[in-house]
CSV table of N, CA and C in Angstrom, one decimal:
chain,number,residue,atom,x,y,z
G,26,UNK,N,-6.8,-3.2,8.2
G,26,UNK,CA,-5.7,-3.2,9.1
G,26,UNK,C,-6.1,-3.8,10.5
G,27,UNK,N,-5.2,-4.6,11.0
G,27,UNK,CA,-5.3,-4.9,12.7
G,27,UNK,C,-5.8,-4.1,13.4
G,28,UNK,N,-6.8,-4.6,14.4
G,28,UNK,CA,-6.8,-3.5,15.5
G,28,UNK,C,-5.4,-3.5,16.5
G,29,UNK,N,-5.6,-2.6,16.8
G,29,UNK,CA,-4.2,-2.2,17.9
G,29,UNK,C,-4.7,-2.3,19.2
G,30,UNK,N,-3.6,-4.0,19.7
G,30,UNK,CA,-4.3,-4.4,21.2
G,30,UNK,C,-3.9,-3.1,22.4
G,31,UNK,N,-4.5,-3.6,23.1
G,31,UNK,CA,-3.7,-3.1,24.7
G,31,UNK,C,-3.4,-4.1,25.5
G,32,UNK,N,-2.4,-4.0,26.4
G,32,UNK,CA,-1.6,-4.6,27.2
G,32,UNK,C,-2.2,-4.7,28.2
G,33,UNK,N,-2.5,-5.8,28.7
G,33,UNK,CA,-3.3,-6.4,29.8
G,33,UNK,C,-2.7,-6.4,31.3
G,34,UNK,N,-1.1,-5.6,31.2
G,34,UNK,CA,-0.7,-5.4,32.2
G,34,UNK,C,-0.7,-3.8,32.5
G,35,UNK,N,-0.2,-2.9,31.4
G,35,UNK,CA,0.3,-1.9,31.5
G,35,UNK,C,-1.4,-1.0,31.2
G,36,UNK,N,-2.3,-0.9,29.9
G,36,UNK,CA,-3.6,-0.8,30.0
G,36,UNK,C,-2.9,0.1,28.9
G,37,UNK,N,-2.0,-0.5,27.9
G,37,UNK,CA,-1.1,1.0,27.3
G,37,UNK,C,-1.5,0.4,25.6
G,38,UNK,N,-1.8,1.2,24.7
G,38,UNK,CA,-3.0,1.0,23.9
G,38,UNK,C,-1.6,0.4,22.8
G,39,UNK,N,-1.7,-0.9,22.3
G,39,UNK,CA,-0.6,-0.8,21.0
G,39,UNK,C,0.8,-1.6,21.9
G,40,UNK,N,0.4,-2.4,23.0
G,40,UNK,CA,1.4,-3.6,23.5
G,40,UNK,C,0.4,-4.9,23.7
G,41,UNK,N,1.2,-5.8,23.6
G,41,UNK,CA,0.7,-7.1,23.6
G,41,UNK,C,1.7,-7.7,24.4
G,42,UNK,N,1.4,-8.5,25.3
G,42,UNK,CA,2.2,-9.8,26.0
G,42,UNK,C,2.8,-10.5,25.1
G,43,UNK,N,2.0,-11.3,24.4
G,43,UNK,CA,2.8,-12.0,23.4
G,43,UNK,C,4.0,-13.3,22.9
G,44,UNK,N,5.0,-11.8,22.4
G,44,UNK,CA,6.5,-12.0,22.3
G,44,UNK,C,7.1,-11.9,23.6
G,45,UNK,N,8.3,-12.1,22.8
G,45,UNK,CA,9.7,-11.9,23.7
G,45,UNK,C,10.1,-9.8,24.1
G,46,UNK,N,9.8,-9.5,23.0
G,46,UNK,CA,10.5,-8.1,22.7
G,46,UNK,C,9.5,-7.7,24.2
G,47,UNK,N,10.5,-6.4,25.0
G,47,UNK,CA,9.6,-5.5,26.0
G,47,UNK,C,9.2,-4.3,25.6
G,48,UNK,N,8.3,-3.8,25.9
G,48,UNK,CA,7.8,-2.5,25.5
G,48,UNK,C,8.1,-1.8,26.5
G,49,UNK,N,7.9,-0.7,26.2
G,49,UNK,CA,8.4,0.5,27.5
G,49,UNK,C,8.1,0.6,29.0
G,50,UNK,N,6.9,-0.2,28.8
G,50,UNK,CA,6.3,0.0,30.1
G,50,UNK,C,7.2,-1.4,30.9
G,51,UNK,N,7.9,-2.1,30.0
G,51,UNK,CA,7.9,-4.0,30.5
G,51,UNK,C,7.3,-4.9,30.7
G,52,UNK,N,6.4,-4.7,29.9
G,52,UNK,CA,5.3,-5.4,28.9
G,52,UNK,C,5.7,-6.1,27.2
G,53,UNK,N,5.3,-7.2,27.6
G,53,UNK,CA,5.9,-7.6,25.9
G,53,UNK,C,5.1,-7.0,25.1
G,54,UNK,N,5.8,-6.5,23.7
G,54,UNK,CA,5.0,-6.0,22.8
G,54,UNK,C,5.6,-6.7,21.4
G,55,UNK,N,4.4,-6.9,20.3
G,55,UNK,CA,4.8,-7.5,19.2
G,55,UNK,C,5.4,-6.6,18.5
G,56,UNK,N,6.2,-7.2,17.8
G,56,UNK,CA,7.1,-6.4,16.6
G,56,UNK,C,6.8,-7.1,15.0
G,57,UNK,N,6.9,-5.5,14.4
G,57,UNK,CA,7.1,-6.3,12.9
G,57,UNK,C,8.2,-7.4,12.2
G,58,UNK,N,7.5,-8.3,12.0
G,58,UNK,CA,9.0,-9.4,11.2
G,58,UNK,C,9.8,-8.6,10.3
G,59,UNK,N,10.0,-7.5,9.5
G,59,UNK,CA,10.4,-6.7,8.7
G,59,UNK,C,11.4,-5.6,9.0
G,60,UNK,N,10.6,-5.0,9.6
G,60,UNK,CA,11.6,-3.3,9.9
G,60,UNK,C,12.0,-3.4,11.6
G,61,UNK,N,11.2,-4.5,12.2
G,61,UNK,CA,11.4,-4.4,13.6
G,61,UNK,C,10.8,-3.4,14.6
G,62,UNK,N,9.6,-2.4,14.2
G,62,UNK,CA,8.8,-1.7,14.2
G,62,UNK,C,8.4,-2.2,16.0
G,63,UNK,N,8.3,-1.9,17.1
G,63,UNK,CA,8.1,-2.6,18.6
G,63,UNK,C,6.6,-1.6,18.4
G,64,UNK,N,5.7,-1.9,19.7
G,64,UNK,CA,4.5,-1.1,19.6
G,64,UNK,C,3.8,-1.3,19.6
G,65,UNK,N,3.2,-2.0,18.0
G,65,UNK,CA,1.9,-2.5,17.8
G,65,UNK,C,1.8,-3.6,17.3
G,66,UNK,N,0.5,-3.9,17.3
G,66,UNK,CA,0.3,-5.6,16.8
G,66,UNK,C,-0.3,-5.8,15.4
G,67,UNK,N,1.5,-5.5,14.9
G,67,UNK,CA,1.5,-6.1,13.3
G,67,UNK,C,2.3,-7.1,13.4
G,68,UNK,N,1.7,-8.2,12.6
G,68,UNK,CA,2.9,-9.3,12.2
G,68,UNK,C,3.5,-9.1,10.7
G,69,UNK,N,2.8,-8.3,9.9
G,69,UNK,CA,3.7,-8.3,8.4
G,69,UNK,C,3.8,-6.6,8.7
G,70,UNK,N,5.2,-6.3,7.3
G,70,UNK,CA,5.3,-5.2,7.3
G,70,UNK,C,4.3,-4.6,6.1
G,71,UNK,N,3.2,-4.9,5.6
G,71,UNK,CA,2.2,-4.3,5.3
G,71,UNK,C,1.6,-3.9,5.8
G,72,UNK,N,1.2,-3.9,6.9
G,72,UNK,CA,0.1,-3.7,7.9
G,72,UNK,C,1.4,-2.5,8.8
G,73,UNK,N,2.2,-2.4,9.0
G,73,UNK,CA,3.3,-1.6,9.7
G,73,UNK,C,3.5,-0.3,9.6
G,74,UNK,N,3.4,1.0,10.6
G,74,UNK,CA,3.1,2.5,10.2
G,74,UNK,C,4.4,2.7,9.5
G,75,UNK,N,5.4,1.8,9.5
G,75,UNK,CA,6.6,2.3,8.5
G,75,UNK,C,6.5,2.2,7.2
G,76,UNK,N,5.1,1.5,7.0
G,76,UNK,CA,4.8,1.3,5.3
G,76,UNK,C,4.1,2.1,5.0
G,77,UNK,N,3.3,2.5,5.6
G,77,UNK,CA,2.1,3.3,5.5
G,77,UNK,C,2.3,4.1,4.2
G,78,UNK,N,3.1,5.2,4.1
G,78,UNK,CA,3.5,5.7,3.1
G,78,UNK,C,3.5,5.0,1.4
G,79,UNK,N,4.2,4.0,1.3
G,79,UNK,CA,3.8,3.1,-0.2
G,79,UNK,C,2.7,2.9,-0.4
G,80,UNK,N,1.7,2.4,1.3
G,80,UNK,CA,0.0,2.0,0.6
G,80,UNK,C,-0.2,3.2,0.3
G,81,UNK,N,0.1,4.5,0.5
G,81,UNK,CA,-0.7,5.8,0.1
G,81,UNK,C,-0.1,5.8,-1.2
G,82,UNK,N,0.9,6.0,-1.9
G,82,UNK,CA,1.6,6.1,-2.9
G,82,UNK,C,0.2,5.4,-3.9
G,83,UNK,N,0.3,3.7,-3.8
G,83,UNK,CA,-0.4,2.7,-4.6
G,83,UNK,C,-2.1,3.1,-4.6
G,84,UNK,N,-1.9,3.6,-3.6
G,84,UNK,CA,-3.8,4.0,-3.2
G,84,UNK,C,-4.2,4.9,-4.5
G,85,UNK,N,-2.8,6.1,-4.2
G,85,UNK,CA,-3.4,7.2,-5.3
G,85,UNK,C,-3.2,6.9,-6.6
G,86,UNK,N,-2.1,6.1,-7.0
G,86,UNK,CA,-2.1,6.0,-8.3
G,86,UNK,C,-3.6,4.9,-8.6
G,87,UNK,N,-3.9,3.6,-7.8
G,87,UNK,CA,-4.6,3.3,-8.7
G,87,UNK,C,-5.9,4.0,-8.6
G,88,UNK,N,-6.3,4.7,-7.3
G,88,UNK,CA,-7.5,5.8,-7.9
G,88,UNK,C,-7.2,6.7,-9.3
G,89,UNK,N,-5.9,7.3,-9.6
G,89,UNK,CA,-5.9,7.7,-11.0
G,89,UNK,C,-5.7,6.7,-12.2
G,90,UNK,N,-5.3,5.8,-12.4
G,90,UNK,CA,-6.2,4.9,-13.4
G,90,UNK,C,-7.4,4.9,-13.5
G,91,UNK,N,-8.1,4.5,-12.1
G,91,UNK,CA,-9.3,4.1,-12.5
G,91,UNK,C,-10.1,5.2,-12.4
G,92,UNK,N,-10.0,6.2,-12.3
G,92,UNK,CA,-10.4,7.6,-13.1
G,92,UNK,C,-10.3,7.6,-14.5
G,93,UNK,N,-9.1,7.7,-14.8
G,93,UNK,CA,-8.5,7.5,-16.1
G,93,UNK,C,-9.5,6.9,-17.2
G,94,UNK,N,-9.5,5.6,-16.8
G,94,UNK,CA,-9.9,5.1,-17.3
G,94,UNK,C,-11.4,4.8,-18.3
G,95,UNK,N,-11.7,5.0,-17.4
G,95,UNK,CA,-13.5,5.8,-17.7
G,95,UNK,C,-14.0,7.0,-17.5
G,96,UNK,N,-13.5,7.9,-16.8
G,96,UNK,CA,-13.8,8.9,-16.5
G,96,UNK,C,-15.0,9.3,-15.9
G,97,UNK,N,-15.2,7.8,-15.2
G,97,UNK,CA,-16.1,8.1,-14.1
G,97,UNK,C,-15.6,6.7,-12.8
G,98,UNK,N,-15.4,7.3,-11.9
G,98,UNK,CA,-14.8,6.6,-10.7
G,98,UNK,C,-16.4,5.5,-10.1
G,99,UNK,N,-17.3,6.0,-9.7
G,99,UNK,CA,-18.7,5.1,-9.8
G,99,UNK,C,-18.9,4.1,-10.3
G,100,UNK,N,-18.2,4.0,-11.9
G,100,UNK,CA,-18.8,2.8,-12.6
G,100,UNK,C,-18.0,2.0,-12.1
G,101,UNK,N,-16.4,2.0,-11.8
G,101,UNK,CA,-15.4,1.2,-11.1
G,101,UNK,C,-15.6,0.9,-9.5
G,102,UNK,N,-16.1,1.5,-9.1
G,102,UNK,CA,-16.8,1.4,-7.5
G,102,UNK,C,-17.8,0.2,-7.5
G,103,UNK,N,-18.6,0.0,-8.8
G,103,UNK,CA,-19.3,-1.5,-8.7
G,103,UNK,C,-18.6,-2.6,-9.0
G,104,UNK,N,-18.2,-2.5,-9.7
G,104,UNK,CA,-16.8,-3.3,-10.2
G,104,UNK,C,-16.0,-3.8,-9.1
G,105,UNK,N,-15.1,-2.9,-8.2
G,105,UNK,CA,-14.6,-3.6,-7.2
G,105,UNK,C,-15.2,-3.2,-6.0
G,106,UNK,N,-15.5,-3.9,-5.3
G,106,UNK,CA,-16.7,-4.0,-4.5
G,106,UNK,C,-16.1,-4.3,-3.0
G,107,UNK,N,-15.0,-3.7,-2.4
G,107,UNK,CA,-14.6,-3.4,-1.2
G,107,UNK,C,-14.6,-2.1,-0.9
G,108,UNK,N,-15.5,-1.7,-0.2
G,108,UNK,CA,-15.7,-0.8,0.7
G,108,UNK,C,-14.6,-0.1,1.7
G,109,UNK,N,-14.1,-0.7,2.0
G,109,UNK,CA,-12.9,0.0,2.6
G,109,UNK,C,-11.7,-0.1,2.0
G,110,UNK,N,-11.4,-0.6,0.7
G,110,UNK,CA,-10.9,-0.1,-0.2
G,110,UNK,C,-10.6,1.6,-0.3
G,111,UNK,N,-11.8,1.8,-0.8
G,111,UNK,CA,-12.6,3.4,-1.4
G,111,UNK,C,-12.8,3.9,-0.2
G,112,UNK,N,-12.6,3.5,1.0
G,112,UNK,CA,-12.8,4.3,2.6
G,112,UNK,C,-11.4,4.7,2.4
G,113,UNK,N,-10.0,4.6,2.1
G,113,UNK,CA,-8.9,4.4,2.4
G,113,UNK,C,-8.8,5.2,1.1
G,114,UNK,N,-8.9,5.0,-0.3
G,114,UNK,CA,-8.6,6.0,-1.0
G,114,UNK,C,-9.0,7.8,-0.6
G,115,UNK,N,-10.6,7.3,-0.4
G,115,UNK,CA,-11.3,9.0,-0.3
G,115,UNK,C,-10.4,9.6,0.9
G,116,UNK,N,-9.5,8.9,1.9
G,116,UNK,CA,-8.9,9.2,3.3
G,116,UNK,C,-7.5,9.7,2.8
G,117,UNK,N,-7.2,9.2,1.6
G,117,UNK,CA,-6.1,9.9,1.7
G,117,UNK,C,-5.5,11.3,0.9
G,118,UNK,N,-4.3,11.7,2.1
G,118,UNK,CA,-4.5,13.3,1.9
G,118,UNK,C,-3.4,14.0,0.7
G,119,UNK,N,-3.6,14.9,0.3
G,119,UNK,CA,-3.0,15.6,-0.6
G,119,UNK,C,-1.3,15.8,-0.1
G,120,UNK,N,-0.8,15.8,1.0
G,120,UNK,CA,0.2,16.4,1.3
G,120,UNK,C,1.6,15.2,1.2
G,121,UNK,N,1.7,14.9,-0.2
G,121,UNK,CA,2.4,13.3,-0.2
G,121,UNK,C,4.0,14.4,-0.1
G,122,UNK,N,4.9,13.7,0.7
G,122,UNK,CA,6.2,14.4,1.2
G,122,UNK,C,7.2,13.9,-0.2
G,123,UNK,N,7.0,13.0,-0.5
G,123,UNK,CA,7.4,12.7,-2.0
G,123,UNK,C,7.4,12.6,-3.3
G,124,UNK,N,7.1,14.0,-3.6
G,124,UNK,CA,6.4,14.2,-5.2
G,124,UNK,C,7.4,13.6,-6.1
G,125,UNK,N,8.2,13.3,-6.3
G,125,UNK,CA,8.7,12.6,-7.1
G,125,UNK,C,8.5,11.0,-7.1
G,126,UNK,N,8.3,10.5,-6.4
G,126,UNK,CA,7.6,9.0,-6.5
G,126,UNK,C,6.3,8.9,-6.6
G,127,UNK,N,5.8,10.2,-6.5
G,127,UNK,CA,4.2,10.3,-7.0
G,127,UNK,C,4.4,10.5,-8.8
G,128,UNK,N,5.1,11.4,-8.9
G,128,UNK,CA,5.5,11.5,-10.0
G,128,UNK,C,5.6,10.4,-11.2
G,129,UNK,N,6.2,9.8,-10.4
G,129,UNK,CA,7.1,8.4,-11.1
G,129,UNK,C,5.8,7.6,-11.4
G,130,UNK,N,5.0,7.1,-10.1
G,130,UNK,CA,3.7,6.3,-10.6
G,130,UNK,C,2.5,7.1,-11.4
G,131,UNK,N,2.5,8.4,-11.1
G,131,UNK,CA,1.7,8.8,-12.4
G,131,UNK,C,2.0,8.4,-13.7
G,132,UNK,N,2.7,8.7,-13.9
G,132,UNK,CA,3.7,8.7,-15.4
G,132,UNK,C,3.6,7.5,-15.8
G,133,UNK,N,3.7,6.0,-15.1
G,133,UNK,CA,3.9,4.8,-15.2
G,133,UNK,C,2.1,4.5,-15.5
G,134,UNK,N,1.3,5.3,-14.7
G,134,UNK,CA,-0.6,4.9,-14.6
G,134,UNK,C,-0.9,5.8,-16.1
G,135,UNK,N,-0.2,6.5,-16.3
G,135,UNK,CA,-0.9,7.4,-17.7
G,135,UNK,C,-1.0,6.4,-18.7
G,136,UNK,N,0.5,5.8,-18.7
G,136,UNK,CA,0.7,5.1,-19.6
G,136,UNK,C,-0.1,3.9,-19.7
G,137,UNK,N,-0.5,3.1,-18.4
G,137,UNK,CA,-1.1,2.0,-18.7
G,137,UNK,C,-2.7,2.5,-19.3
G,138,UNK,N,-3.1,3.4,-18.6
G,138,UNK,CA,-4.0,3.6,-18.8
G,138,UNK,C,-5.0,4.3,-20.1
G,139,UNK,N,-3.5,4.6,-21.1
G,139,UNK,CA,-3.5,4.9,-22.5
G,139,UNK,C,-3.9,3.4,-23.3
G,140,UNK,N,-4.0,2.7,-22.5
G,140,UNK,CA,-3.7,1.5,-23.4
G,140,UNK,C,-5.2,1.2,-23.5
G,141,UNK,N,-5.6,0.6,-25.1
G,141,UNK,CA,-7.0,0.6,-25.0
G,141,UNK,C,-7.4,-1.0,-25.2
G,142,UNK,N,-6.8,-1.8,-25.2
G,142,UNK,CA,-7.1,-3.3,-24.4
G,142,UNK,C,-6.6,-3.9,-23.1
G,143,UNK,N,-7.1,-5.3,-22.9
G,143,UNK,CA,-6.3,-5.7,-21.3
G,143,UNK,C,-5.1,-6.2,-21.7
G,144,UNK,N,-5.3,-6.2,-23.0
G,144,UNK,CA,-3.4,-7.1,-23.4
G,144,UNK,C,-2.6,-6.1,-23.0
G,145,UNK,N,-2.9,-4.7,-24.1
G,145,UNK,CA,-1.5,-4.3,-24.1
G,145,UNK,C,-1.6,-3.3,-22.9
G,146,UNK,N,-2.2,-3.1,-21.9
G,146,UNK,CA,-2.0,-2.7,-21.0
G,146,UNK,C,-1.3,-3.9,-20.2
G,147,UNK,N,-1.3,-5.0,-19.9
G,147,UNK,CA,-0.8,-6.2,-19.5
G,147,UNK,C,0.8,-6.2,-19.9
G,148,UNK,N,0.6,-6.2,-21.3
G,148,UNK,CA,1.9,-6.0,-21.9
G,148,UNK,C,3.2,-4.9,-21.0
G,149,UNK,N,2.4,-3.6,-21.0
G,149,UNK,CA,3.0,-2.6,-20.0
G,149,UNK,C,3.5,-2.8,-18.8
G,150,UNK,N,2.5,-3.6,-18.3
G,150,UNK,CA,3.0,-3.4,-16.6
G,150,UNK,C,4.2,-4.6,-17.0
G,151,UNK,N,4.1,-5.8,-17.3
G,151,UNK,CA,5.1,-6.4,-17.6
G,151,UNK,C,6.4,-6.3,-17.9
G,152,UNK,N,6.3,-5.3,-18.7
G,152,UNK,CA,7.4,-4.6,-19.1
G,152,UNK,C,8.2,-3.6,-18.1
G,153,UNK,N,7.2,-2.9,-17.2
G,153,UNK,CA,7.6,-2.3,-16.1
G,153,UNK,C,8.2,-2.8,-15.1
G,154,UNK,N,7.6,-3.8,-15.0
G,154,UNK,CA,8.0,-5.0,-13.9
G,154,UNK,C,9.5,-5.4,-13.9
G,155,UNK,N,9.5,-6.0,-15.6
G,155,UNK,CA,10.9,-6.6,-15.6
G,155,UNK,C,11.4,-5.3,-15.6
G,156,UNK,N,12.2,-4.1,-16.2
G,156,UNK,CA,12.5,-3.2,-16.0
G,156,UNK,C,12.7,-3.1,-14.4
G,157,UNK,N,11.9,-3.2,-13.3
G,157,UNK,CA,12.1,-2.7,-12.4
G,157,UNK,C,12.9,-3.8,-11.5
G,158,UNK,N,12.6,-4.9,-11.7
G,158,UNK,CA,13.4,-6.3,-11.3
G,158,UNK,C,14.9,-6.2,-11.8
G,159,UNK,N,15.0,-5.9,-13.2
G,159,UNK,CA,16.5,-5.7,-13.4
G,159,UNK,C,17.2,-4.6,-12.6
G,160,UNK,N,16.6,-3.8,-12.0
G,160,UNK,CA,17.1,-2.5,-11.3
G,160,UNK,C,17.2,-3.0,-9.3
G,161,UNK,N,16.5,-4.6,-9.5
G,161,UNK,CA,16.8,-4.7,-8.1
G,161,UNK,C,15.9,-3.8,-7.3
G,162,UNK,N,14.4,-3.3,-7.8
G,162,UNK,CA,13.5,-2.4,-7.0
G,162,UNK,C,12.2,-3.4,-6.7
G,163,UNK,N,12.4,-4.7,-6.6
G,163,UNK,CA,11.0,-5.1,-6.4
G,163,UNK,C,10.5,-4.6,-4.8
G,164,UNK,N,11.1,-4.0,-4.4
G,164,UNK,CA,10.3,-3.3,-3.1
G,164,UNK,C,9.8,-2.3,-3.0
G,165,UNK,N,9.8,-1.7,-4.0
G,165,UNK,CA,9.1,-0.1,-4.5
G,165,UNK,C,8.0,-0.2,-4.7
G,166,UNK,N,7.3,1.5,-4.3
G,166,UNK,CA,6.1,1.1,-4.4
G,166,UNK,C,5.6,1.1,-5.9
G,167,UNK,N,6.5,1.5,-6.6
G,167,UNK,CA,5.8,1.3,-8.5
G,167,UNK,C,5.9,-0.4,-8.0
G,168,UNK,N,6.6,-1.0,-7.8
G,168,UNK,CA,6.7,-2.5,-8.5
G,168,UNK,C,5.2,-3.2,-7.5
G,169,UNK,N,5.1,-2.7,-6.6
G,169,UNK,CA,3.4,-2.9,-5.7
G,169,UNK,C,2.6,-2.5,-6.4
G,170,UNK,N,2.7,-1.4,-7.1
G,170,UNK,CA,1.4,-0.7,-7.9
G,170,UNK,C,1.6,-2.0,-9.2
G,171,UNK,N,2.2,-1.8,-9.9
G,171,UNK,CA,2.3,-2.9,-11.4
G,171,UNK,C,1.8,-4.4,-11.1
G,172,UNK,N,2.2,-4.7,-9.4
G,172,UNK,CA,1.6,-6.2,-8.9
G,172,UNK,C,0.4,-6.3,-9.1
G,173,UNK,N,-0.2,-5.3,-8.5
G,173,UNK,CA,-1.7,-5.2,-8.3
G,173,UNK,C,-2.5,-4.9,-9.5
G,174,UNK,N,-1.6,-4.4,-10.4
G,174,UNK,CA,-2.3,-4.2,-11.8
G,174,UNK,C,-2.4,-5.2,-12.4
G,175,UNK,N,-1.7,-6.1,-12.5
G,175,UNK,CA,-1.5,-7.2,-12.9
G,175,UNK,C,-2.6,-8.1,-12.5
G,176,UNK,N,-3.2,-8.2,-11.3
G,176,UNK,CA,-4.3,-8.8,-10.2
G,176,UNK,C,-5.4,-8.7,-10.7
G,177,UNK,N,-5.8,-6.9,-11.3
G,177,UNK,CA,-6.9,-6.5,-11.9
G,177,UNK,C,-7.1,-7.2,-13.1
């Protein structure tokens, strides 16, 4: 994630000169292209505390796959080899405000993770995918989690 500047006029942590947009103090501050988020210096709305929430969603399910999967989280820790990956999974907290979209991506990670080659797990998320494209949800966080499965 960006670091979060400070304003070289106001000394106010999370404004940037920049842009056009003013910040409270009347100081420009950057905004997200996306949700329009003013404040901090994100330019996508990945990086934007309005998303924050889906990366937790996608964080936990794919730590449960790759639990799942071997039944030892370690041997997949060499395997993908980002470090602040696994800083950001072990960080995040139990208290998800939407158990039903947790829900949803468990249910969707069991399944892939029942699958005992890379085909027909492949096969799955695919199928998930289009499923969720015909529903007009490619902005969900299942359809982010299935992206990234796909990547692995």
């Amino acid at each position: 994630m960006p670091a979060i500047r400070t304003c070289d006029s106001c000394n106010q942590e999370g404004h940037s000169r920049i842009t056009s947009r003013l910040c409270p103090n009347n100081c420009r501050a950057a905004t997200c292209t996306s949700c329009g988020n003013i404040d901090h210096r994100y330019t996508t709305h990945r990086d934007c505390p309005n998303n924050v929430a889906n990366r937790m969603f996608f964080m936990l399910s794919l730590s449960y796959i790759v639990s799942k999967s071997n039944d030892n989280l370690s041997i997949y820790q060499k395997y993908i080899k980002s470090g602040c990956f696994w800083k950001v999974v072990d960080d995040i907290k139990s208290d998800i405000k939407l158990i039903e979209e947790k829900k949803n991506l468990e249910t969707i990670s069991k399944e892939i993770a029942c699958r005992k080659g890379v085909d027909e797990g492949l096969e799955v998320i695919l199928t998930q995918q289009l499923k969720l494209i015909k529903e007009r949800r490619r902005l969900s966080s299942e359809y982010q989690m299935l992206q990234s499965f796909s990547c692995l």
